[in-house]
CSV table of C-alpha atoms in Angstrom, one decimal:
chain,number,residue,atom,x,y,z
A,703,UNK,CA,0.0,0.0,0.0
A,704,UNK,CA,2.9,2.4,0.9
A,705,UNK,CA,4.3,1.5,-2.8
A,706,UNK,CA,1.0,2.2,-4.4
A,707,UNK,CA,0.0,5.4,-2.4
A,708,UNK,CA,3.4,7.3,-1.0
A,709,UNK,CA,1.2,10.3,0.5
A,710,UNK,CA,0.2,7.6,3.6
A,711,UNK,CA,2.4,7.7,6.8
A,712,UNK,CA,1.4,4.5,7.9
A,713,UNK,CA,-0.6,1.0,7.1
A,714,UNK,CA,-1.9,-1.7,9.2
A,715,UNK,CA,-2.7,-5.0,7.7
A,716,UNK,CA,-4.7,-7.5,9.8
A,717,UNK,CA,-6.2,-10.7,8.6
A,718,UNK,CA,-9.0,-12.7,9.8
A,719,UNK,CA,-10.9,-15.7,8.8
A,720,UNK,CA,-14.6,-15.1,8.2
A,721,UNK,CA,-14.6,-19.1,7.2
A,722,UNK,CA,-12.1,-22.0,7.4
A,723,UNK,CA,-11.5,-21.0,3.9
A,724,UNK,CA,-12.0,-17.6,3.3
A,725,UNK,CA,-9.2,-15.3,4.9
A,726,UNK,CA,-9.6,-11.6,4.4
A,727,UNK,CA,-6.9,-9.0,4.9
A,728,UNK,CA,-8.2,-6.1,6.8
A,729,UNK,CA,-5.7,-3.0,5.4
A,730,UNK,CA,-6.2,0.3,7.0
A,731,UNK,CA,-4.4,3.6,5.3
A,732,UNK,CA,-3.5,6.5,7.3
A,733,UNK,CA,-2.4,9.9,5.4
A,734,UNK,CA,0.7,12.2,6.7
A,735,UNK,CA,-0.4,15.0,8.3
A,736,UNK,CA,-1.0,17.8,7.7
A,737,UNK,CA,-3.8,16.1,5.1
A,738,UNK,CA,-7.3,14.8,6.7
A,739,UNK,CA,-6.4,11.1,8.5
A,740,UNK,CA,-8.6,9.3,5.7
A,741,UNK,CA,-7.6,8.5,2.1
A,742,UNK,CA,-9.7,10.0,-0.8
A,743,UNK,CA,-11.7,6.9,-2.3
A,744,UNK,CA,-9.7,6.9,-5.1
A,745,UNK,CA,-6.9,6.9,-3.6
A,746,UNK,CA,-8.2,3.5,-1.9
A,747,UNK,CA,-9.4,2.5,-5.3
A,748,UNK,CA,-5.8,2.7,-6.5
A,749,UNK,CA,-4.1,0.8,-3.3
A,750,UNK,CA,-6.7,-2.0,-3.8
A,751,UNK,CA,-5.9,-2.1,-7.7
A,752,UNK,CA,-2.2,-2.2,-7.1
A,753,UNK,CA,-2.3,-4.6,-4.1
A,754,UNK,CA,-4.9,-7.0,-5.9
A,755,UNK,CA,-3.1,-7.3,-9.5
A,756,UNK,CA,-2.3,-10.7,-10.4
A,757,UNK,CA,1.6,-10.9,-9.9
A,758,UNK,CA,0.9,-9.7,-5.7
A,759,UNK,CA,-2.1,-11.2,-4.9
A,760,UNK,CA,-2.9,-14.9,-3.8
A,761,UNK,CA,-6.1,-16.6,-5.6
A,762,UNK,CA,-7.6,-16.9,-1.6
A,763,UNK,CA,-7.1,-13.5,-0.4
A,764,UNK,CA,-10.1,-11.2,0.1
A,765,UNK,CA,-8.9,-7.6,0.9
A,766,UNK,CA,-10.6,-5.0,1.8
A,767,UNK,CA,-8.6,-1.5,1.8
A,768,UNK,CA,-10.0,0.8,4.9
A,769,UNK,CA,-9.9,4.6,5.5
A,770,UNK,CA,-9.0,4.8,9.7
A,771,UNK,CA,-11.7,5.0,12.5
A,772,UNK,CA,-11.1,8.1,14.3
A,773,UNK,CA,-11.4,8.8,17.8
A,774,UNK,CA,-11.8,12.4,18.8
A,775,UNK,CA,-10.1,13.9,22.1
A,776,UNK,CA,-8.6,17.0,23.5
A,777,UNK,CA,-5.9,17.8,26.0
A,778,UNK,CA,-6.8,20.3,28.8
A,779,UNK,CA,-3.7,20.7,31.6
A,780,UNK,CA,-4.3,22.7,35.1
A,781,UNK,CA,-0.9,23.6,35.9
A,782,UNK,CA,0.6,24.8,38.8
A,783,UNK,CA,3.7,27.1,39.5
A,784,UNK,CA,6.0,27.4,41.9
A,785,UNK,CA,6.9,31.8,42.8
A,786,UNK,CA,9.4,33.4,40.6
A,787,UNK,CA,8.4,31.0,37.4
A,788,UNK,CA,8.1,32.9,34.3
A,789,UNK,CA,4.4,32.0,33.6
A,790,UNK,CA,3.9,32.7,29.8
A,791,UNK,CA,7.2,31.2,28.7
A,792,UNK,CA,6.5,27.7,31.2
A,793,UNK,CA,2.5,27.4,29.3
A,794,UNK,CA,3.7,28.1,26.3
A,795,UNK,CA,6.6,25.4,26.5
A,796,UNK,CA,4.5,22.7,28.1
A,797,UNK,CA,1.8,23.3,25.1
A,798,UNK,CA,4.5,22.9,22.7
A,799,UNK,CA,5.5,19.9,24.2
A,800,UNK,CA,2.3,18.5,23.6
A,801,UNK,CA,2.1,19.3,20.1
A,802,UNK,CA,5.3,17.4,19.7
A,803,UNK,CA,3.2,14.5,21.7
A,804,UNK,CA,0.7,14.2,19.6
A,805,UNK,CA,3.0,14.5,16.5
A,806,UNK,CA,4.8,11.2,17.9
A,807,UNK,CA,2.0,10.1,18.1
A,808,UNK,CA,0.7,10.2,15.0
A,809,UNK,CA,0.3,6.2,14.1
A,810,UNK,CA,-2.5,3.8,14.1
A,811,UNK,CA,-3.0,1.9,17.1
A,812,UNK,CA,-1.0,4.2,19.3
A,813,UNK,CA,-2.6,5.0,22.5
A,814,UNK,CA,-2.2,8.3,23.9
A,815,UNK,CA,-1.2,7.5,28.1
A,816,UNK,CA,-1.8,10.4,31.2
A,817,UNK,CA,1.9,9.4,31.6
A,818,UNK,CA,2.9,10.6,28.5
A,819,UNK,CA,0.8,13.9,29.1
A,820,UNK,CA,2.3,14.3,32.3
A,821,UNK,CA,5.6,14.2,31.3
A,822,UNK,CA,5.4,16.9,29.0
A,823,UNK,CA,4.7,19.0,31.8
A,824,UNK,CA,7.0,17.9,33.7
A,825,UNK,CA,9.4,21.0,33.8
A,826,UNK,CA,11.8,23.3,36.2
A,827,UNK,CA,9.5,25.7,37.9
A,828,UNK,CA,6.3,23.6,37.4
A,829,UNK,CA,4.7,22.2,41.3
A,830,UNK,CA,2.2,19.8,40.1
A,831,UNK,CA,-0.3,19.1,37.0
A,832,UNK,CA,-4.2,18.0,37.2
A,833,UNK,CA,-5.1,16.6,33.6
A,834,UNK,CA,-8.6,17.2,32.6
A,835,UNK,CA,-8.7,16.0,29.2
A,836,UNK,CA,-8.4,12.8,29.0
A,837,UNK,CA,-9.8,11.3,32.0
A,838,UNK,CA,-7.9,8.0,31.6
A,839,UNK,CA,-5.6,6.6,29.2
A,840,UNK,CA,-7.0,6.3,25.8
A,841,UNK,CA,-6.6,2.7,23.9
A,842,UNK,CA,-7.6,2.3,20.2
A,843,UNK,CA,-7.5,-0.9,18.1
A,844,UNK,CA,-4.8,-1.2,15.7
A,845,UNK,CA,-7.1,0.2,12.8
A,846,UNK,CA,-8.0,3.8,15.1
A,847,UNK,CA,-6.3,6.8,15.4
A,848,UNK,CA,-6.5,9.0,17.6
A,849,UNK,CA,-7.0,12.6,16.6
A,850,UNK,CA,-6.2,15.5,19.7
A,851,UNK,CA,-8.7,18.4,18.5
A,852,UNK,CA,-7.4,20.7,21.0
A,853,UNK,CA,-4.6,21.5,23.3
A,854,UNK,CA,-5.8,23.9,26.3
A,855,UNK,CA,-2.7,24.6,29.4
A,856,UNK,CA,-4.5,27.1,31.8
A,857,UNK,CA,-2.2,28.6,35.2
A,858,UNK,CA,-4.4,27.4,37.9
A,859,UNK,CA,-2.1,29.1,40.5
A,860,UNK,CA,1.1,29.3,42.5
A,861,UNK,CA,2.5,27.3,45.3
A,862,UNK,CA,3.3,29.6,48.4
């Protein structure tokens, strides 16, 4: 699929058996960012026509090429200070550290962890963190991605 289609980042091929004799080839297509997550349908049309010609394909193979489900969340950070930290310059660097995050993580099947959120605000200067977005750690299949809507870091006050 990467051969036939090099605008997709990544590809996840997963195969199941409807029938003792019927295996199908579940192949999902995710495209690079900055482009929408889902493949035009001709762009599938084209993946499926390269993957299926006769010199790649076995005679038992059903495929079926998939555009990724999405799952929709945001990121909103409470974060506390300790006195003397330079607020704007400690938001601004913990949001950018979660736009590299979510960047990373950028690939089918990769969960997005409260560990991983917390560690981008992990910083000199910075007392604690409360995560409101997400509430938990967020799992997907290996034919989701996970698409961050919005990044919100708000100062919710300063240690004494």
């Amino acid at each position: 699929a990467l051969t036939a289609y090099p605008e997709l980042r990544d590809v996840t091929a997963l195969r199941r058996v409807e029938q003792d004799y019927f295996p199908v080839i579940l192949i999902t297509c995710l495209m690079q960012p900055p482009n929408a997550p889902s493949p035009s349908d001709e762009a599938l049309v084209r993946i499926r026509s390269y993957i299926q010609s006769l010199s790649r394909q076995g005679l038992t193979d059903v495929i079926s090429i998939n555009k990724p489900k999405i799952k929709n969340i945001n990121y909103n950070v409470r974060v506390w200070l300790y006195p003397g930290t330079v607020q704007d310059q400690t938001l601004a660097k913990i949001e950018q550290n979660l736009s590299t995050l979510v960047a990373n993580q950028y690939w089918l099947g990769h969960d997005h962890s409260l560990m991983a959120i917390n560690t981008c605000c992990a910083m000199s200067g910075v007392h604690h963190v409360e995560i409101v977005e997400p509430t938990t750690d967020v799992m997907v299949p290996l034919d989701w991605i996970i698409m961050v809507d919005k990044i919100t870091v708000t100062l919710a006050g300063r240690t004494l």
